[in-house]
C-alpha cells in the first residue's frame, strides 16, 4: 500500500517516482522537488507517513509536520482505517506470476489480411522470473 486518503488527508506510506533506467539523467523541474517525497528510490515511511491536506494542497507540495496537532489528529483517523484494511485482507494468488508465450503472442486484428501475423507458439505456462 503506497498511500491512503481519508477525507481531506492523504498519508503516503511509501514514496517512489520511477524515472526509467537512468535516474541520474533526470532532473526535477524547478520548484517540483520536495525532500523525502520526490525521490528516485523507493522510500519506506510506514513508521511515520508523509501527510498532505489535499483539499488545501492538491499538488501535495507542503508536508504536514509530524509534530503538529493537525498531523496527529489526521493520523488518529487514518491509522484505524489502514489497520482495518490490513485486517480484512485475504491472501490471493497473484495473476501475473505466470508467463505464457501463447498469451503474449503479437497478433493484432487485421494481421491476417496483411499476412503479417506471428505464428502462435504452443501454450506452456510457467512461473515468471521478474528482474525487480
Phi, psi and omega in degrees: 000121183274316184206158179224133175246130173228116181062231183278352188251142177232122180253124178264120179266333176225141176239138179190130174235119185273135183237021181089202187282338185233084182296338182288339180277353182263133175240137180291147177298147181304128179084358182261345181286130177230120183304135181068002180244305179272094188232152178276329183253155178292127183239130181272118176241025185295332179284331179211085185302150174279126187243137175230150168263102187283347172286319181275331186223072184296339178276357180051056180255338187243103182290136173278122186294136183300335180276352183283156177296323181298316179299310183297320180292317181293317181291333175295334177271317185288318185303315177296328178294316179297315181296319178297321178297313180298320180294330183271352181293139175242131180301140179230170177270117179301133183279348182255017180277345183247136179250143177214116182300331179294325180283325184272012182289139180272111177209077182290158178304136178095353182292335179296315181297328180274348185065035187234029177273142174279144178296140182281122178287160177295149179290131179208074182296136177214162179295129181286150173248106181263136182284351182253000000 
